[in-house]
Short mmCIF file of C-alpha atoms and ligand atoms in Angstrom, two decimals:
data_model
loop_
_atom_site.label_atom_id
_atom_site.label_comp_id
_atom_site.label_asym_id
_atom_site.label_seq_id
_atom_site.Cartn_x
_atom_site.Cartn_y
_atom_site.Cartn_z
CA UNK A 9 -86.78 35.25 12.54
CA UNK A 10 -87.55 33.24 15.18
CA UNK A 11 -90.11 35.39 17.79
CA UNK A 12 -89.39 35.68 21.07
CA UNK A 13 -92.24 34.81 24.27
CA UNK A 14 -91.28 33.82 28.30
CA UNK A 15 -92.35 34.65 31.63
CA UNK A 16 -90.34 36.64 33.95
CA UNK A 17 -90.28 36.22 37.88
CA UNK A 18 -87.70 35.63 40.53
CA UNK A 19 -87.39 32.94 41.38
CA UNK A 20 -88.55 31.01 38.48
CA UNK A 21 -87.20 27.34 38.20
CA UNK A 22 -90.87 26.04 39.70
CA UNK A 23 -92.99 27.19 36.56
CA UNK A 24 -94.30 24.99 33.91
CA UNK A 25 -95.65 28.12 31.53
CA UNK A 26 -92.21 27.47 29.26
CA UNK A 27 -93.79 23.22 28.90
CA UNK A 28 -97.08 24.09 27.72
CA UNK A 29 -96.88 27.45 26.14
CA UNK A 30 -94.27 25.53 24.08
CA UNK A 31 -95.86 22.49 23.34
CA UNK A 32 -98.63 25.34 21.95
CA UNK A 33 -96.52 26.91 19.99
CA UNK A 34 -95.04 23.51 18.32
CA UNK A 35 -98.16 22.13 17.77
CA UNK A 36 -99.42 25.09 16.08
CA UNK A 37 -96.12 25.49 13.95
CA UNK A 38 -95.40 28.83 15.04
CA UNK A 39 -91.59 29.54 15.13
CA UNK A 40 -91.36 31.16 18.81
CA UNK A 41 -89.18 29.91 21.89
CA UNK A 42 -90.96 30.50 25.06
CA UNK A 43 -88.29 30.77 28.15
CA UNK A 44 -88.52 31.54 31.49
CA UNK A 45 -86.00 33.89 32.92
CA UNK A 46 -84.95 34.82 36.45
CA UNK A 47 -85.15 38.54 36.63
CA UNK A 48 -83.90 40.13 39.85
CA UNK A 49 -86.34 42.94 41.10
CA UNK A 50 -83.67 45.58 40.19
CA UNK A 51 -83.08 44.41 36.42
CA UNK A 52 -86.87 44.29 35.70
CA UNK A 53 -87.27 47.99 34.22
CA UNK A 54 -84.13 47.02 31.58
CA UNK A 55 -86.01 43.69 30.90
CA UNK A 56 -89.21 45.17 30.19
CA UNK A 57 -87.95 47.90 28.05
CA UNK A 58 -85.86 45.33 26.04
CA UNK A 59 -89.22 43.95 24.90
CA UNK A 60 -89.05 46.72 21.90
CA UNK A 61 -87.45 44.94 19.98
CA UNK A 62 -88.79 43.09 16.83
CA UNK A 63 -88.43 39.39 17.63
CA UNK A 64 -89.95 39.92 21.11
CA UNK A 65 -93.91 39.11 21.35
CA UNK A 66 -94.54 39.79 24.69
CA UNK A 67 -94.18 37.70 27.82
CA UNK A 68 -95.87 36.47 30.89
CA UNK A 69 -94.96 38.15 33.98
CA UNK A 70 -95.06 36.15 37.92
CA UNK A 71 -94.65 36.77 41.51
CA UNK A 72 -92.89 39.06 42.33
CA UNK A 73 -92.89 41.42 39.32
CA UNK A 74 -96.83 41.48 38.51
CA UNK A 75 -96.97 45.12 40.12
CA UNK A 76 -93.45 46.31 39.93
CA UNK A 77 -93.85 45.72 35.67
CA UNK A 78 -96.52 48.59 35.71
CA UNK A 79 -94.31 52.20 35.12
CA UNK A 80 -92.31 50.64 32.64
CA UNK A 81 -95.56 49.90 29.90
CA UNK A 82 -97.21 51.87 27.48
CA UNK A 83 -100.36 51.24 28.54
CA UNK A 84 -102.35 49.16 31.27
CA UNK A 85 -105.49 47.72 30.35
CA UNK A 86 -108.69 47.86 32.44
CA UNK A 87 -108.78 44.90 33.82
CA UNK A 88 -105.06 44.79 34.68
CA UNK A 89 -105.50 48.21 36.16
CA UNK A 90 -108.59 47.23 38.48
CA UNK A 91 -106.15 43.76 39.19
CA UNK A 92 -103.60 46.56 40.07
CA UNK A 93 -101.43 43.67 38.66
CA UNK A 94 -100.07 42.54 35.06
CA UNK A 95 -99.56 39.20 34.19
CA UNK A 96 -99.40 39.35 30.36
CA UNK A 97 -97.32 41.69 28.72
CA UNK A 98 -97.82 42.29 24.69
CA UNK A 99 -95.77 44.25 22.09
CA UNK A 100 -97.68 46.12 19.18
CA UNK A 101 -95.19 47.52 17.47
CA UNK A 102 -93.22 50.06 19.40
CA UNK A 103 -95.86 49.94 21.92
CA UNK A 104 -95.93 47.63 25.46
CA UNK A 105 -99.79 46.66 27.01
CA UNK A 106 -99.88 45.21 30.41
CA UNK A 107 -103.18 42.80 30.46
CA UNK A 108 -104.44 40.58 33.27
CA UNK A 109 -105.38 37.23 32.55
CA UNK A 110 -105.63 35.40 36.22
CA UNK A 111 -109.55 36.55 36.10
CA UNK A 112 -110.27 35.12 32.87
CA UNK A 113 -108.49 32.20 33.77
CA UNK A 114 -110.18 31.27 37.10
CA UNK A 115 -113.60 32.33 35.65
CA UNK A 116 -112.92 29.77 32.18
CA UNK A 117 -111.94 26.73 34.55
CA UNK A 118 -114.73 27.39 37.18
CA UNK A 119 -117.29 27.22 34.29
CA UNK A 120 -115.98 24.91 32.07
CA UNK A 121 -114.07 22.18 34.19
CA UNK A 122 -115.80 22.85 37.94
CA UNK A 123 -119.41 23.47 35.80
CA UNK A 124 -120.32 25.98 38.02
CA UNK A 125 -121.78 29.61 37.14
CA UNK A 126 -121.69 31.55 39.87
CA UNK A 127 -124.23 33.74 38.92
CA UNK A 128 -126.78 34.58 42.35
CA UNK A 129 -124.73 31.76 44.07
CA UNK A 130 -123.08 32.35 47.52
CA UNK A 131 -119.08 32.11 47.92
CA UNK A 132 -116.48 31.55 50.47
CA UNK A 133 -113.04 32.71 49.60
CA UNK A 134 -110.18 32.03 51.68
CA UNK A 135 -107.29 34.08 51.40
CA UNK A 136 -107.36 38.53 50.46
CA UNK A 137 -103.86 38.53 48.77
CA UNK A 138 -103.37 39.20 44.96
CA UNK A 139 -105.17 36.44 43.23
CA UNK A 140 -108.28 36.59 45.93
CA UNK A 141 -108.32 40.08 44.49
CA UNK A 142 -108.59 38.78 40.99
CA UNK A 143 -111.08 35.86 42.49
CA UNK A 144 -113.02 38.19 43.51
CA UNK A 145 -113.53 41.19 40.97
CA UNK A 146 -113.83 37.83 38.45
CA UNK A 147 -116.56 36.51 41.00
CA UNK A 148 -118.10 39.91 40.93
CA UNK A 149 -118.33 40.35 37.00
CA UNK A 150 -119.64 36.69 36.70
CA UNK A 151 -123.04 37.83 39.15
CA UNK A 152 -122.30 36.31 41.88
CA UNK A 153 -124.66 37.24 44.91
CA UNK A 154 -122.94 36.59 48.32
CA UNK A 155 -119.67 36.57 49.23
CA UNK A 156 -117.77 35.86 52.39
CA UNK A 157 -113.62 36.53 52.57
CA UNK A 158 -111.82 34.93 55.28
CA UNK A 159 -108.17 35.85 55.69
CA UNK A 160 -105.38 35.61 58.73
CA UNK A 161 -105.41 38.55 58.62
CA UNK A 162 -108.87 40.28 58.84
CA UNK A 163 -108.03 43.62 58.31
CA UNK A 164 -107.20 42.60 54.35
CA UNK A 165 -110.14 40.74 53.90
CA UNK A 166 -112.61 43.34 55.34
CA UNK A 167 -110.65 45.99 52.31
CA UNK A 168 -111.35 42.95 49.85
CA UNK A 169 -115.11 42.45 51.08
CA UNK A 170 -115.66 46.71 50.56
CA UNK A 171 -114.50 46.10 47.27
CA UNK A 172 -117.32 43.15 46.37
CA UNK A 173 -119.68 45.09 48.00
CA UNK A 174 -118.56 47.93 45.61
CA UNK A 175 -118.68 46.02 42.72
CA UNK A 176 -122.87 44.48 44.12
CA UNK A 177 -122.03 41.73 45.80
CA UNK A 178 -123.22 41.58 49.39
CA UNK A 179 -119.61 40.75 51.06
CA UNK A 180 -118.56 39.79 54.54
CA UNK A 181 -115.29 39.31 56.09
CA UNK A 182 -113.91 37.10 58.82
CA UNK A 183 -111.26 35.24 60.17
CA UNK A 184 -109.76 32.22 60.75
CA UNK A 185 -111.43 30.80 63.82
CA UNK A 186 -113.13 27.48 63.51
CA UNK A 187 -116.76 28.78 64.07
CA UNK A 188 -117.16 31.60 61.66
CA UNK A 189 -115.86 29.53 59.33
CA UNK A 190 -118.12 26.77 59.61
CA UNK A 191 -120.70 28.70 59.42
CA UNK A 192 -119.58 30.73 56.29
CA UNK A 193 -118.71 26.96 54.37
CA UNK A 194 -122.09 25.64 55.30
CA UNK A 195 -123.99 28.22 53.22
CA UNK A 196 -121.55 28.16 50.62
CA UNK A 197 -122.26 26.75 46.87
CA UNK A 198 -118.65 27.33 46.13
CA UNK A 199 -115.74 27.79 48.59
CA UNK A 200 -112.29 28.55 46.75
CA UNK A 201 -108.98 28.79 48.48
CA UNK A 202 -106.57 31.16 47.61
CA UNK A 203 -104.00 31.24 50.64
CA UNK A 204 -100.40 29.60 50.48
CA UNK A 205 -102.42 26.62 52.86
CA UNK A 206 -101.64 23.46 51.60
CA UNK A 207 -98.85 24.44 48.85
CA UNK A 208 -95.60 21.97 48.32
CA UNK A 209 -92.73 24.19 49.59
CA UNK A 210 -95.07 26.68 51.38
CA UNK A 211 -95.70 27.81 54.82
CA UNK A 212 -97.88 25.81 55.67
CA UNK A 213 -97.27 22.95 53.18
CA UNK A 214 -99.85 19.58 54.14
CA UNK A 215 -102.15 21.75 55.66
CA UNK A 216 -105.81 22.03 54.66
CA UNK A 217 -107.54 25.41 55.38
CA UNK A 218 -110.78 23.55 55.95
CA UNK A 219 -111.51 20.07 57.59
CA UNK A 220 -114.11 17.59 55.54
CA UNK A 221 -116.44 18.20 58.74
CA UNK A 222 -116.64 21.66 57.76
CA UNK A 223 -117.19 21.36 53.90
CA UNK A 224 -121.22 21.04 52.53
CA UNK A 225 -121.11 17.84 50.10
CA UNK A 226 -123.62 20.44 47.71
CA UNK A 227 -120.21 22.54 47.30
CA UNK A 228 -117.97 22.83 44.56
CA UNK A 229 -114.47 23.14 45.92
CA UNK A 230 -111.66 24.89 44.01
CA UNK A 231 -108.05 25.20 45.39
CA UNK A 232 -105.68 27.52 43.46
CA UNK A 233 -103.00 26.22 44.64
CA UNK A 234 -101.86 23.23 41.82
CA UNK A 235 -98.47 22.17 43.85
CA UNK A 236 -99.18 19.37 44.74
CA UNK A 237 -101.97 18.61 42.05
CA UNK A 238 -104.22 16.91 44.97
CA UNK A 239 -103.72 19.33 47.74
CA UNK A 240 -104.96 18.16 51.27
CA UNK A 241 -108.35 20.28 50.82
CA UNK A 242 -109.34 18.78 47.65
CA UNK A 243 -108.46 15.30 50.04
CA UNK A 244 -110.39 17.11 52.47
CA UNK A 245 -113.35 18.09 50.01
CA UNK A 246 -113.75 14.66 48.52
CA UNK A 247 -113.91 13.14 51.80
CA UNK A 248 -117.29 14.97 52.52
CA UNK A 249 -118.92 14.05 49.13
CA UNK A 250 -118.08 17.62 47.73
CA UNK A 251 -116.97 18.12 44.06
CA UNK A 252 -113.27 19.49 43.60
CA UNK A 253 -111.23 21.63 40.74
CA UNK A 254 -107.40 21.73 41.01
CA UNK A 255 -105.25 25.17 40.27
CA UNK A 256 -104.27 23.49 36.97
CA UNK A 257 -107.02 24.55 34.81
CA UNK A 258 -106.96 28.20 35.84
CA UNK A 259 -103.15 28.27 34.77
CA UNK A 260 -103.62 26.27 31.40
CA UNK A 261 -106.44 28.93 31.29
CA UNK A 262 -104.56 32.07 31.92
CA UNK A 263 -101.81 30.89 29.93
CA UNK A 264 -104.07 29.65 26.73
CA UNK A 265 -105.33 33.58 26.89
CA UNK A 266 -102.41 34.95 26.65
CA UNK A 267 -101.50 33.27 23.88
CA UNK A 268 -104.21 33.87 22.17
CA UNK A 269 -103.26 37.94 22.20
CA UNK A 270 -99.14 36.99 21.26
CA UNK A 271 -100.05 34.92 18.11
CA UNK A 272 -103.73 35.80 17.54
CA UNK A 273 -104.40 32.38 17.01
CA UNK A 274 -106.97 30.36 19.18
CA UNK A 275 -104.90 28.10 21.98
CA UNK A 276 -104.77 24.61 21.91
CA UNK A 277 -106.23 24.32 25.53
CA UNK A 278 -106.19 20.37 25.17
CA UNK A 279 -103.17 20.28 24.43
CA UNK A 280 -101.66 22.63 27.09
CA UNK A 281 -103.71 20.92 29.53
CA UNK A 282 -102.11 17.47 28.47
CA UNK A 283 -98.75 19.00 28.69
CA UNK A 284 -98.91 20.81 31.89
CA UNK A 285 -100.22 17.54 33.63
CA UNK A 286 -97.37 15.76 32.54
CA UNK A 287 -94.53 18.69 33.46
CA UNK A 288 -96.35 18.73 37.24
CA UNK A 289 -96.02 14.64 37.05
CA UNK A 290 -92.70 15.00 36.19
CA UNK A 291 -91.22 17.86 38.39
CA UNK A 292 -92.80 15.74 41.49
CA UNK A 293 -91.39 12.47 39.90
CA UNK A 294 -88.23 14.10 40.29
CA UNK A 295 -88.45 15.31 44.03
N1 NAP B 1 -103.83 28.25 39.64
C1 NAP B 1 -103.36 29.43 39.30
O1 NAP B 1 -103.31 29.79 38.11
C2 NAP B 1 -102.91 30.38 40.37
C3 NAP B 1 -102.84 31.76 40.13
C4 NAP B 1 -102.45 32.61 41.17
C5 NAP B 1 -102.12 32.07 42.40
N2 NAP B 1 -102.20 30.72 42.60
C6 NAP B 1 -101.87 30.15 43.92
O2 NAP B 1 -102.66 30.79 44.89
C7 NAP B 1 -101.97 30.88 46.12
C8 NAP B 1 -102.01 32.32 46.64
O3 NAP B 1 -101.33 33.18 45.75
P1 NAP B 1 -101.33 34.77 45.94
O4 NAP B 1 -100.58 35.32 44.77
O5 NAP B 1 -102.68 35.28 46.21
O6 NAP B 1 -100.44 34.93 47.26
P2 NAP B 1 -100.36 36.18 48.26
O7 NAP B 1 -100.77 37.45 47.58
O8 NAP B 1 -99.01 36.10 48.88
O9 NAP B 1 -101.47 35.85 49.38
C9 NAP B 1 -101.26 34.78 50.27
C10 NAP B 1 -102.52 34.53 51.08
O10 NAP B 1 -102.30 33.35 51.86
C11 NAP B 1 -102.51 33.66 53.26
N3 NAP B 1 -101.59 32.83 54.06
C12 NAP B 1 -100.27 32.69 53.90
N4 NAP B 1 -99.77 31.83 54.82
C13 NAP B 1 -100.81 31.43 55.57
C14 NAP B 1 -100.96 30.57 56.70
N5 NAP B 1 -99.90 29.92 57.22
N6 NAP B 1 -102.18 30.39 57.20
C15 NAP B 1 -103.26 31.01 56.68
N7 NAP B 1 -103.19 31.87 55.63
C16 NAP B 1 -101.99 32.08 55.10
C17 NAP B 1 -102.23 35.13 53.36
O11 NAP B 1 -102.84 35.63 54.53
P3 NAP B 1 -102.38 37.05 55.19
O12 NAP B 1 -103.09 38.10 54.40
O13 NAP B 1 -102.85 36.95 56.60
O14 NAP B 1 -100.88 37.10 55.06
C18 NAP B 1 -102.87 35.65 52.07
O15 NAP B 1 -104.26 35.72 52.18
C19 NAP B 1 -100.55 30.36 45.83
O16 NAP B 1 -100.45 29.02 46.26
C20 NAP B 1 -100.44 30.43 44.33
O17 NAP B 1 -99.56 29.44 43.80
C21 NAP B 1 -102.58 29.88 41.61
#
């Protein structure tokens, strides 16, 4: 029987998960499709329930269905439940666990590829949506010492900077304005952006949160965003003599630990790495 993986979100036609979760799953020889599958908001509880059945290992879950998945599982794991968000959904028998991997993920490719451990470093994240959330409870774990959030909106990043200080890192929050945030990049070892700013097809696609006069060559700069795979802050970043990390790691990352709990076999992260590189060079070959 062939087993069953995907990711659900809507829409769905810009992932890559199906081209290197697959080329895992070849070059390991297990016999498993992995699709991606549009699922409007109002057919996701009859998806998820669906996942009973005996071919069906689990699947990865996107925007917009991370939260909305929640009711319909067994169980919620810890870290999903502090992420308030599921990304990885696995079937044990009978039984459905939401898990988050975007944490693990971020953390993996900010050691490993950026070489940075943020452990009593100072940080500067932009963006207090869902994965700055996950950024920052990962940040947190990790020992991080300082922290400052800067968001459009304030008000979100002040909630996300009570929840670092919560969790012992002394947090600050500001916004957008040119001068706080020059001040908050200058002390920062690492500054990692997790707004929309700069994303192919976003709204505010060729835009760089941060100008190269703003950005401390001692900084390690990691952009979330991987659409395009140079986004104009990394253009920005190397421009001022600062080191950069792409969103492309982080998703090979999150991706590799999921399927890690589906097949319980350790990912080829070299080769999911090698294939999502040449999906993204594709899909913008083909714009
Ligand atoms: N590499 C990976 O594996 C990975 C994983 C997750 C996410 N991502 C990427 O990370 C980015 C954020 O994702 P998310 O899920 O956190 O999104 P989200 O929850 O929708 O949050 C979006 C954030 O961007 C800010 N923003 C949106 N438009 C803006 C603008 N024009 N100017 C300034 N700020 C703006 C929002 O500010 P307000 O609060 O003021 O609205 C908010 O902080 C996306 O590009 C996504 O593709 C990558």
């Amino acid at each position: 029987m062939t087993a069953v993986l995907g990711i659900i979100g809507y829409p769905i036609g810009h992932s890559i998960s199906p081209a290197f979760q697959q080329a895992a799953l070849d070059h390991c020889g297990i016999d498993a499709t992995y699709t991606a599958w549009a699922v409007p908001p109002e057919q996701v509880g009859q998806f998820v329930q669906d996942l009973r059945r005996p071919e069906a290992l689990g699947i990865n879950v996107t925007v917009p269905h991370k939260e909305a998945v929640i009711p319909f599982l067994d169980q919620v794991d810890d870290g999903a439940t502090e992420a308030g968000a599921v990304n990885t959904i696995v079937r044990r028998g009978d039984m459905l666990t939401g898990h988050n991997t975007d944490g693990y993920g971020f953390l993996r490719a900010l050691q490993e590829a950026g070489g940075l451990d943020p452990r009593g470093k100072r940080a500067l994240v932009l963006g207090a949506g869902g994965s700055a959330r996950g950024v920052v409870l990962a940040l947190a774990r990790a020992g991080l010492a300082r922290l400052t959030i800067a968001n459009r909106t304030v008000q979100r990043a002040e909630a996300l900077a009570a929840l670092g200080q919560k969790r012992g890192v002394t947090s600050g929050a500001i916004g957008l304005e040119a001068g706080g945030l020059t001040r908050a990049a200058a002390q920062a070892d690492l500054i990692v952006n997790c707004t929309t700013v700069g994303m192919d097809h976003g709204p505010a696609q060729g835009e760089s949160p941060l100008s190269w006069q703003q950005i401390p060559g001692s900084a390690l700069v990691y952009d979330l965003v991987y659409n395009p795979p140079d986004t104009p802050l990394l253009q920005q970043a190397r421009q001022a003599g600062a080191r950069t990390l792409g969103g492309l790691h982080m998703l090979v990352y999150q991706g590799a630990a999921s399927f890690e709990m589906w097949t319980g076999q350790a990912a080829p992260v070299a080769v999911m790495l090698a294939a999502a590189t040449q999906a993204m060079a594709a899909r913008r070959g083909n714009k």
